[in-house]
């Protein structure tokens, strides 16, 4: 049998293809307290915390054959703990108070991820390497220096440090593009094997009581006119039957608008490209970003260099690109392939002639302001959403699912339980992430195309 290109193109998926997914239910239950839509890292993490923190048995519904087949295991394997833009830009976008809350939220995730990996004994190649944000012109240098100063002024002095060119090359471990004048070192950023991560969290969720239904297409979400005898307020219609539940958590990211048409102007699909080189003749000590994070990358344990980005090379920056049919990823564009291959020897001269060994794409969900939707869907109790991470979901993979879990538990009448980082109350969700900044009312309908 020919290998499935949906599994073999991404390094993260191909290297975990032999890891069995959690067992899938043969028959869907008639009822559930909580149904989680989507088995990406957000859905699996939400199920994990519902089971671990409150002893619930959530039902996770996923159309694919295994977890992480969407963007979760098609990314760069990077955890940048902060906003999806420099802190100075975040302040300009949402104000200083909210920019601080976003940084605090990411910092909680920075503590939660290693705690979870230790608790569940998961080997996901997690490593704190730091990240170098390269400056290639005066404007970028000024922005990065200002960001470091703003972080320090807002109480995050240990987050970053400006390095001149010589120090940046020493931190990277190799010679850099002559245009690089220096770099902002983000000390706490990390790398992780995305495939092992999502597979491990899914397995841990199942071990603690979560249930999974793979190969199950979500067809509609319908509000009941009256609660069922079990208190169910929502009916989830799928290709394998219906489930009545009290609470729904949607973790569909780019696919959210397929179920909720009112989100079409709010969460747009965006194609991302990633390439993986042949092994490099040096050790890159940190991950990196360039062009204010439009390009990004890292080195794998194999010595191969991963680099992604270059959306600016195509008209429309790859916004609005859906995969065909039931596929998870759109095709790879040769123009971006060439641009990414050319980027490597420009940024790292020693890689000239290295060549590309693997390439893949992923479908991200972008919002107009680049911040995710995390919270209750306005207008209806019992429906929560995690989506629209704009290519920057990894910094929130545990903190936001845990924050949603606390609120779901409250919906079910459960008393709050202090979490593993000893917070006395539910984790704060930044107001900049709340769905009601866009969605003022909610009227679920049968989607035009199934998930």
Short mmCIF file of C-alpha atoms in Angstrom, two decimals:
data_model
loop_
_atom_site.label_atom_id
_atom_site.label_comp_id
_atom_site.label_asym_id
_atom_site.label_seq_id
_atom_site.Cartn_x
_atom_site.Cartn_y
_atom_site.Cartn_z
CA UNK A 1 0.00 0.00 0.00
CA UNK A 2 1.31 3.44 -0.91
CA UNK A 3 2.23 5.74 1.97
CA UNK A 4 -0.33 8.40 2.82
CA UNK A 5 1.22 11.76 1.82
CA UNK A 6 -0.86 13.45 4.51
CA UNK A 7 1.15 11.48 7.06
CA UNK A 8 4.54 11.35 5.37
CA UNK A 9 5.04 14.95 4.22
CA UNK A 10 5.36 16.49 7.72
CA UNK A 11 8.43 15.38 9.64
CA UNK A 12 6.44 15.47 12.88
CA UNK A 13 3.73 13.16 11.53
CA UNK A 14 5.99 10.80 9.59
CA UNK A 15 8.26 10.24 12.60
CA UNK A 16 5.27 9.35 14.80
CA UNK A 17 3.27 7.38 12.22
CA UNK A 18 3.87 4.15 14.16
CA UNK A 19 2.62 5.61 17.44
CA UNK A 20 -0.90 4.23 17.90
CA UNK A 21 -3.63 6.80 18.55
CA UNK A 22 -6.00 6.39 21.48
CA UNK A 23 -8.62 3.73 20.77
CA UNK A 24 -11.68 5.04 18.98
CA UNK A 25 -15.18 4.27 20.22
CA UNK A 26 -17.00 1.72 18.09
CA UNK A 27 -20.34 3.28 18.97
CA UNK A 28 -20.98 6.88 19.97
CA UNK A 29 -22.64 7.43 23.34
CA UNK A 30 -26.08 8.98 23.35
CA UNK A 31 -25.02 11.57 25.90
CA UNK A 32 -21.92 13.23 27.31
CA UNK A 33 -21.29 16.00 29.78
CA UNK A 34 -18.72 17.62 27.46
CA UNK A 35 -18.03 17.15 23.76
CA UNK A 36 -14.73 18.50 22.43
CA UNK A 37 -14.68 19.16 18.69
CA UNK A 38 -11.28 18.46 17.14
CA UNK A 39 -8.26 16.39 18.25
CA UNK A 40 -5.48 18.84 17.58
CA UNK A 41 -3.26 19.91 20.44
CA UNK A 42 -5.91 22.33 21.79
CA UNK A 43 -8.67 19.71 21.74
CA UNK A 44 -6.47 17.00 23.26
CA UNK A 45 -5.19 19.37 25.94
CA UNK A 46 -8.73 20.49 26.80
CA UNK A 47 -9.79 16.85 27.15
CA UNK A 48 -6.72 16.16 29.27
CA UNK A 49 -7.41 18.94 31.76
CA UNK A 50 -11.13 18.14 31.94
CA UNK A 51 -10.19 14.58 32.91
CA UNK A 52 -7.22 15.38 35.12
CA UNK A 53 -8.55 18.43 36.91
CA UNK A 54 -12.22 17.52 37.33
CA UNK A 55 -12.48 13.78 36.74
CA UNK A 56 -14.70 14.22 33.69
CA UNK A 57 -14.87 11.87 30.68
CA UNK A 58 -15.11 14.24 27.73
CA UNK A 59 -15.83 12.90 24.26
CA UNK A 60 -13.39 14.13 21.60
CA UNK A 61 -14.75 13.99 18.04
CA UNK A 62 -12.27 14.05 15.15
CA UNK A 63 -12.79 13.44 11.43
CA UNK A 64 -9.23 12.17 10.89
CA UNK A 65 -7.78 8.79 11.81
CA UNK A 66 -5.50 10.14 14.54
CA UNK A 67 -4.77 13.30 16.56
CA UNK A 68 -2.83 16.26 15.21
CA UNK A 69 -3.56 15.88 11.52
CA UNK A 70 -4.31 19.59 11.12
CA UNK A 71 -1.92 22.41 11.97
CA UNK A 72 -0.79 20.90 15.30
CA UNK A 73 1.79 18.56 13.75
CA UNK A 74 2.60 20.54 10.61
CA UNK A 75 4.30 23.52 12.24
CA UNK A 76 7.88 24.37 13.16
CA UNK A 77 7.91 22.71 16.57
CA UNK A 78 8.55 26.09 18.19
CA UNK A 79 7.27 27.51 21.47
CA UNK A 80 7.69 31.28 21.50
CA UNK A 81 6.39 32.37 24.90
CA UNK A 82 4.78 35.72 24.22
CA UNK A 83 2.42 37.53 21.88
CA UNK A 84 2.50 36.76 18.17
CA UNK A 85 4.17 40.14 17.59
CA UNK A 86 6.90 42.01 19.42
CA UNK A 87 5.82 43.41 22.79
CA UNK A 88 5.93 46.97 21.48
CA UNK A 89 3.55 46.07 18.67
CA UNK A 90 1.31 44.18 21.07
CA UNK A 91 1.07 47.34 23.21
CA UNK A 92 0.12 49.33 20.12
CA UNK A 93 -2.54 46.80 19.16
CA UNK A 94 -4.27 46.04 22.45
CA UNK A 95 -2.89 48.51 24.97
CA UNK A 96 -0.27 48.07 27.65
CA UNK A 97 -2.49 46.36 30.23
CA UNK A 98 -3.64 43.67 27.80
CA UNK A 99 -0.16 43.22 26.33
CA UNK A 100 1.06 42.49 29.86
CA UNK A 101 -1.77 39.99 30.41
CA UNK A 102 -0.88 38.20 27.15
CA UNK A 103 2.74 37.88 28.26
CA UNK A 104 1.66 36.61 31.68
CA UNK A 105 -0.61 34.03 30.04
CA UNK A 106 2.23 32.76 27.85
CA UNK A 107 4.50 32.59 30.90
CA UNK A 108 2.00 30.38 32.72
CA UNK A 109 2.08 28.06 29.71
CA UNK A 110 5.87 28.05 29.96
CA UNK A 111 5.52 26.47 33.41
CA UNK A 112 2.61 24.19 32.55
CA UNK A 113 4.19 22.42 29.57
CA UNK A 114 7.21 20.91 31.39
CA UNK A 115 4.99 20.15 34.40
CA UNK A 116 2.62 18.13 32.20
CA UNK A 117 5.47 16.34 30.42
CA UNK A 118 6.98 15.36 33.77
CA UNK A 119 3.65 14.35 35.29
CA UNK A 120 2.77 12.09 32.35
CA UNK A 121 6.36 11.00 31.62
CA UNK A 122 6.17 12.16 28.02
CA UNK A 123 9.33 12.39 25.93
CA UNK A 124 8.59 15.09 23.37
CA UNK A 125 12.12 16.42 22.80
CA UNK A 126 11.19 19.57 24.71
CA UNK A 127 14.18 21.85 25.21
CA UNK A 128 14.61 25.47 26.23
CA UNK A 129 17.01 26.80 23.61
CA UNK A 130 16.12 30.48 23.50
CA UNK A 131 15.30 32.21 20.25
CA UNK A 132 17.22 34.83 18.27
CA UNK A 133 15.15 37.49 16.49
CA UNK A 134 17.53 38.79 13.83
CA UNK A 135 17.65 42.46 12.82
CA UNK A 136 18.60 43.03 9.18
CA UNK A 137 18.03 46.78 8.94
CA UNK A 138 17.87 49.84 11.18
CA UNK A 139 14.08 49.72 11.54
CA UNK A 140 14.10 46.11 12.73
CA UNK A 141 16.94 46.81 15.14
CA UNK A 142 15.07 49.77 16.62
CA UNK A 143 11.87 47.72 17.02
CA UNK A 144 13.63 44.80 18.68
CA UNK A 145 15.59 47.03 21.06
CA UNK A 146 12.41 48.91 21.95
CA UNK A 147 10.63 45.62 22.60
CA UNK A 148 13.33 44.47 25.01
CA UNK A 149 13.11 47.81 26.85
CA UNK A 150 9.30 47.66 26.97
CA UNK A 151 9.33 44.11 28.34
CA UNK A 152 11.76 45.18 31.06
CA UNK A 153 9.65 48.22 31.92
CA UNK A 154 6.56 46.01 32.22
CA UNK A 155 8.18 43.61 34.66
CA UNK A 156 9.66 41.03 32.28
CA UNK A 157 13.33 42.00 32.38
CA UNK A 158 14.49 38.38 32.27
CA UNK A 159 12.60 37.64 29.04
CA UNK A 160 14.99 39.12 26.50
CA UNK A 161 18.32 40.79 25.84
CA UNK A 162 19.70 42.71 22.85
CA UNK A 163 22.89 41.20 21.39
CA UNK A 164 25.23 42.93 18.97
CA UNK A 165 26.35 41.10 15.85
CA UNK A 166 29.34 39.35 17.41
CA UNK A 167 27.30 38.20 20.40
CA UNK A 168 24.45 37.07 18.12
CA UNK A 169 26.82 34.92 16.06
CA UNK A 170 28.25 33.44 19.25
CA UNK A 171 24.74 32.69 20.53
CA UNK A 172 23.72 31.12 17.20
CA UNK A 173 26.93 29.13 16.83
CA UNK A 174 27.55 30.10 13.21
CA UNK A 175 28.30 33.00 10.88
CA UNK A 176 25.24 35.08 9.95
CA UNK A 177 24.04 37.10 6.98
CA UNK A 178 26.28 40.22 6.70
CA UNK A 179 23.13 42.34 6.92
CA UNK A 180 22.42 41.14 10.47
CA UNK A 181 23.39 43.92 12.88
CA UNK A 182 22.36 42.01 15.98
CA UNK A 183 19.52 40.04 17.50
CA UNK A 184 17.05 40.01 20.35
CA UNK A 185 17.64 36.89 22.45
CA UNK A 186 14.41 35.56 23.93
CA UNK A 187 15.84 33.49 26.72
CA UNK A 188 12.94 31.19 27.58
CA UNK A 189 11.66 30.13 24.14
CA UNK A 190 11.72 26.41 23.48
CA UNK A 191 11.49 23.70 20.85
CA UNK A 192 9.42 20.53 20.89
CA UNK A 193 8.57 17.57 18.67
CA UNK A 194 5.05 18.56 17.66
CA UNK A 195 3.98 15.05 16.67
CA UNK A 196 5.16 13.46 19.90
CA UNK A 197 3.55 16.29 21.84
CA UNK A 198 0.04 15.97 20.47
CA UNK A 199 0.20 12.15 20.48
CA UNK A 200 1.45 12.13 24.06
CA UNK A 201 -1.19 14.55 25.34
CA UNK A 202 -3.90 12.55 23.56
CA UNK A 203 -2.66 9.33 25.17
CA UNK A 204 -2.52 11.01 28.59
CA UNK A 205 -6.05 12.35 28.16
CA UNK A 206 -7.32 8.87 27.29
CA UNK A 207 -5.47 7.32 30.25
CA UNK A 208 -7.24 9.76 32.55
CA UNK A 209 -10.70 9.04 31.15
CA UNK A 210 -11.24 11.02 27.94
CA UNK A 211 -12.93 9.18 25.08
CA UNK A 212 -12.13 9.58 21.39
CA UNK A 213 -14.19 9.09 18.25
CA UNK A 214 -11.99 9.19 15.13
CA UNK A 215 -13.22 8.99 11.51
CA UNK A 216 -16.26 10.92 12.70
CA UNK A 217 -17.35 13.95 10.70
CA UNK A 218 -19.13 16.77 12.54
CA UNK A 219 -22.19 17.77 10.55
CA UNK A 220 -24.04 20.27 12.74
CA UNK A 221 -24.41 21.69 16.23
CA UNK A 222 -28.05 22.21 17.24
CA UNK A 223 -29.45 23.94 20.32
CA UNK A 224 -32.20 21.91 21.93
CA UNK A 225 -35.48 23.68 22.60
CA UNK A 226 -35.56 22.02 26.01
CA UNK A 227 -32.77 20.28 27.94
CA UNK A 228 -32.74 16.50 27.74
CA UNK A 229 -33.38 14.31 30.78
CA UNK A 230 -29.61 14.33 31.37
CA UNK A 231 -29.47 18.12 31.19
CA UNK A 232 -28.11 18.19 27.64
CA UNK A 233 -28.55 21.54 25.92
CA UNK A 234 -26.83 20.74 22.63
CA UNK A 235 -27.05 18.01 20.03
CA UNK A 236 -23.92 17.27 18.01
CA UNK A 237 -24.83 15.65 14.70
CA UNK A 238 -22.09 13.54 13.16
CA UNK A 239 -21.60 11.05 10.33
CA UNK A 240 -21.92 8.27 12.90
CA UNK A 241 -24.93 9.48 14.85
CA UNK A 242 -25.85 12.16 17.37
CA UNK A 243 -24.64 12.98 20.87
CA UNK A 244 -26.52 15.17 23.33
CA UNK A 245 -24.30 17.10 25.70
CA UNK A 246 -24.34 19.85 28.29
CA UNK A 247 -21.22 21.69 27.09
CA UNK A 248 -19.41 21.92 23.75
CA UNK A 249 -15.80 23.07 23.33
CA UNK A 250 -14.89 23.85 19.72
CA UNK A 251 -11.18 23.42 18.95
CA UNK A 252 -11.39 23.46 15.15
CA UNK A 253 -9.08 26.44 14.54
CA UNK A 254 -9.16 27.25 10.78
CA UNK A 255 -12.14 24.95 10.32
CA UNK A 256 -14.24 26.83 12.89
CA UNK A 257 -16.11 28.74 10.18
CA UNK A 258 -17.22 25.48 8.60
CA UNK A 259 -19.38 24.85 11.65
CA UNK A 260 -20.07 28.47 12.60
CA UNK A 261 -20.74 30.48 9.41
CA UNK A 262 -20.67 33.78 11.30
CA UNK A 263 -16.95 33.20 11.88
CA UNK A 264 -16.11 33.29 8.16
CA UNK A 265 -14.98 36.94 8.24
CA UNK A 266 -13.20 36.38 11.56
CA UNK A 267 -11.13 33.18 11.19
CA UNK A 268 -9.55 32.81 7.75
CA UNK A 269 -7.57 29.80 6.50
CA UNK A 270 -3.94 30.62 5.74
CA UNK A 271 -1.48 28.25 4.11
CA UNK A 272 1.94 27.94 5.71
CA UNK A 273 5.03 26.36 4.12
CA UNK A 274 7.88 24.54 5.86
CA UNK A 275 11.03 22.93 4.45
CA UNK A 276 13.59 20.67 6.07
CA UNK A 277 17.17 20.71 4.79
CA UNK A 278 19.76 18.00 4.60
CA UNK A 279 21.97 17.85 7.72
CA UNK A 280 23.92 21.08 8.28
CA UNK A 281 27.68 21.19 9.01
CA UNK A 282 27.22 23.10 12.27
CA UNK A 283 25.10 23.15 15.42
CA UNK A 284 22.54 25.95 15.62
CA UNK A 285 22.27 26.68 19.33
CA UNK A 286 18.90 28.48 19.30
CA UNK A 287 15.76 28.75 17.26
CA UNK A 288 15.38 31.92 15.21
CA UNK A 289 13.03 34.35 13.52
CA UNK A 290 13.77 36.91 10.82
CA UNK A 291 11.87 39.71 9.10
CA UNK A 292 9.94 40.31 12.36
CA UNK A 293 8.92 36.63 12.48
CA UNK A 294 7.73 36.25 8.88
CA UNK A 295 10.46 33.60 8.63
CA UNK A 296 11.31 31.21 11.43
CA UNK A 297 13.29 28.06 12.06
CA UNK A 298 15.35 25.72 14.19
CA UNK A 299 17.62 22.70 13.96
CA UNK A 300 16.49 19.14 14.56
CA UNK A 301 18.44 16.49 16.44
CA UNK A 302 19.34 15.03 13.02
CA UNK A 303 21.25 18.20 12.17
CA UNK A 304 18.63 19.21 9.60
CA UNK A 305 17.50 22.83 9.51
CA UNK A 306 13.79 23.59 9.49
CA UNK A 307 12.64 26.91 8.07
CA UNK A 308 9.16 28.22 7.35
CA UNK A 309 7.47 31.37 6.12
CA UNK A 310 7.85 33.37 2.90
CA UNK A 311 4.10 33.97 2.54
CA UNK A 312 4.91 37.44 1.24
CA UNK A 313 6.27 35.80 -1.92
CA UNK A 314 2.77 35.07 -3.24
CA UNK A 315 -0.23 37.35 -3.94
CA UNK A 316 -2.55 37.65 -0.95
CA UNK A 317 0.07 36.08 1.34
CA UNK A 318 -1.71 32.71 1.10
CA UNK A 319 -4.80 33.95 2.95
CA UNK A 320 -8.04 32.14 2.09
CA UNK A 321 -6.40 28.94 0.82
CA UNK A 322 -8.38 25.82 1.72
CA UNK A 323 -7.23 22.22 1.23
CA UNK A 324 -9.14 20.30 -1.43
CA UNK A 325 -12.03 18.10 -0.32
CA UNK A 326 -11.36 16.30 2.93
CA UNK A 327 -7.59 16.85 2.87
CA UNK A 328 -5.88 18.62 5.76
CA UNK A 329 -3.33 20.58 3.76
CA UNK A 330 -3.22 22.49 0.46
CA UNK A 331 -0.48 21.81 -2.12
CA UNK A 332 3.05 23.13 -1.75
CA UNK A 333 3.93 26.07 -4.01
CA UNK A 334 7.23 25.83 -5.95
CA UNK A 335 7.71 29.61 -5.66
CA UNK A 336 7.78 29.43 -1.88
CA UNK A 337 9.84 26.25 -1.96
CA UNK A 338 12.52 28.12 -3.89
CA UNK A 339 12.32 31.17 -1.64
CA UNK A 340 12.77 29.10 1.52
CA UNK A 341 15.69 27.18 0.02
CA UNK A 342 17.37 30.46 -0.96
CA UNK A 343 16.77 31.90 2.52
CA UNK A 344 19.03 29.37 4.26
CA UNK A 345 22.40 30.28 2.65
CA UNK A 346 21.52 33.97 2.84
CA UNK A 347 20.94 33.83 6.60
CA UNK A 348 23.53 31.10 7.31
CA UNK A 349 26.26 31.31 4.64
CA UNK A 350 27.79 27.95 5.61
CA UNK A 351 24.63 26.20 4.33
CA UNK A 352 25.27 27.07 0.67
CA UNK A 353 24.37 24.07 -1.48
CA UNK A 354 22.84 22.17 1.44
CA UNK A 355 19.61 21.23 -0.37
CA UNK A 356 16.08 20.40 0.82
CA UNK A 357 15.12 16.92 2.01
CA UNK A 358 11.44 17.41 2.89
CA UNK A 359 8.70 19.99 2.46
CA UNK A 360 5.13 20.34 3.72
CA UNK A 361 2.26 22.76 4.27
CA UNK A 362 -0.26 23.38 7.02
CA UNK A 363 -3.54 25.27 7.28
CA UNK A 364 -3.57 27.93 9.99
CA UNK A 365 -6.52 29.97 11.24
CA UNK A 366 -5.91 33.74 11.27
CA UNK A 367 -7.97 36.49 12.89
CA UNK A 368 -7.93 40.15 11.78
CA UNK A 369 -5.90 41.22 14.85
CA UNK A 370 -3.76 38.07 15.09
CA UNK A 371 -5.09 37.14 18.54
CA UNK A 372 -7.07 33.95 19.15
CA UNK A 373 -10.69 33.49 20.11
CA UNK A 374 -10.78 31.95 23.58
CA UNK A 375 -13.95 31.97 25.64
CA UNK A 376 -17.70 31.58 25.53
CA UNK A 377 -19.41 31.99 22.19
CA UNK A 378 -21.57 35.09 22.77
CA UNK A 379 -25.30 34.60 23.03
CA UNK A 380 -25.38 30.95 24.09
CA UNK A 381 -24.40 29.28 27.32
CA UNK A 382 -22.52 26.04 27.08
CA UNK A 383 -20.51 26.65 23.89
CA UNK A 384 -16.84 27.54 24.20
CA UNK A 385 -14.27 28.14 21.50
CA UNK A 386 -10.50 27.89 21.12
CA UNK A 387 -9.38 28.92 17.65
CA UNK A 388 -7.88 31.48 15.33
CA UNK A 389 -4.34 31.21 16.71
CA UNK A 390 -2.81 32.92 13.67
CA UNK A 391 0.15 30.58 13.45
CA UNK A 392 0.97 31.13 17.11
CA UNK A 393 -0.90 28.51 19.10
CA UNK A 394 2.03 26.65 20.67
CA UNK A 395 2.64 29.31 23.38
CA UNK A 396 -0.88 28.65 24.70
CA UNK A 397 -1.28 24.88 24.30
CA UNK A 398 -1.87 24.19 28.00
CA UNK A 399 -2.77 27.47 29.63
CA UNK A 400 -5.80 28.28 27.48
CA UNK A 401 -7.24 24.73 27.53
CA UNK A 402 -6.85 24.77 31.33
CA UNK A 403 -8.50 28.19 31.51
CA UNK A 404 -11.43 26.91 29.42
CA UNK A 405 -11.59 23.76 31.55
CA UNK A 406 -12.14 25.79 34.71
CA UNK A 407 -15.03 27.63 33.05
CA UNK A 408 -16.56 24.46 31.64
CA UNK A 409 -16.45 22.94 35.11
CA UNK A 410 -18.30 25.99 36.43
CA UNK A 411 -20.92 25.49 33.70
CA UNK A 412 -21.38 21.97 35.04
CA UNK A 413 -21.71 23.17 38.62
CA UNK A 414 -18.28 21.94 39.71
CA UNK A 415 -16.33 23.89 42.32
CA UNK A 416 -13.00 25.26 41.16
CA UNK A 417 -9.98 23.10 41.92
CA UNK A 418 -6.54 24.73 42.27
CA UNK A 419 -4.35 23.68 39.38
CA UNK A 420 -0.82 22.37 39.21
CA UNK A 421 0.72 25.84 39.34
CA UNK A 422 -1.18 26.61 42.54
CA UNK A 423 -3.52 29.32 41.30
CA UNK A 424 -6.35 29.89 43.76
CA UNK A 425 -8.84 30.89 41.08
CA UNK A 426 -9.43 30.23 37.39
CA UNK A 427 -6.65 31.38 35.06
CA UNK A 428 -7.35 34.78 33.59
CA UNK A 429 -8.12 34.84 29.86
CA UNK A 430 -6.88 38.12 28.35
CA UNK A 431 -9.76 40.32 27.24
CA UNK A 432 -7.93 40.67 23.91
CA UNK A 433 -8.74 36.98 23.30
CA UNK A 434 -12.46 37.14 24.09
CA UNK A 435 -14.72 36.17 21.15
CA UNK A 436 -17.20 38.98 21.83
CA UNK A 437 -14.73 41.50 20.42
CA UNK A 438 -15.97 40.17 17.05
CA UNK A 439 -19.02 37.96 17.55
CA UNK A 440 -21.95 39.80 19.09
CA UNK A 441 -24.58 37.10 18.60
CA UNK A 442 -24.54 33.41 17.87
CA UNK A 443 -27.03 31.41 15.81
CA UNK A 444 -25.62 27.96 14.97
CA UNK A 445 -26.76 26.50 11.69
CA UNK A 446 -26.16 23.43 9.58
CA UNK A 447 -22.84 24.11 7.85
CA UNK A 448 -22.58 24.29 4.09
CA UNK A 449 -19.75 21.76 4.09
CA UNK A 450 -19.16 19.05 6.66
CA UNK A 451 -16.06 18.90 8.83
#
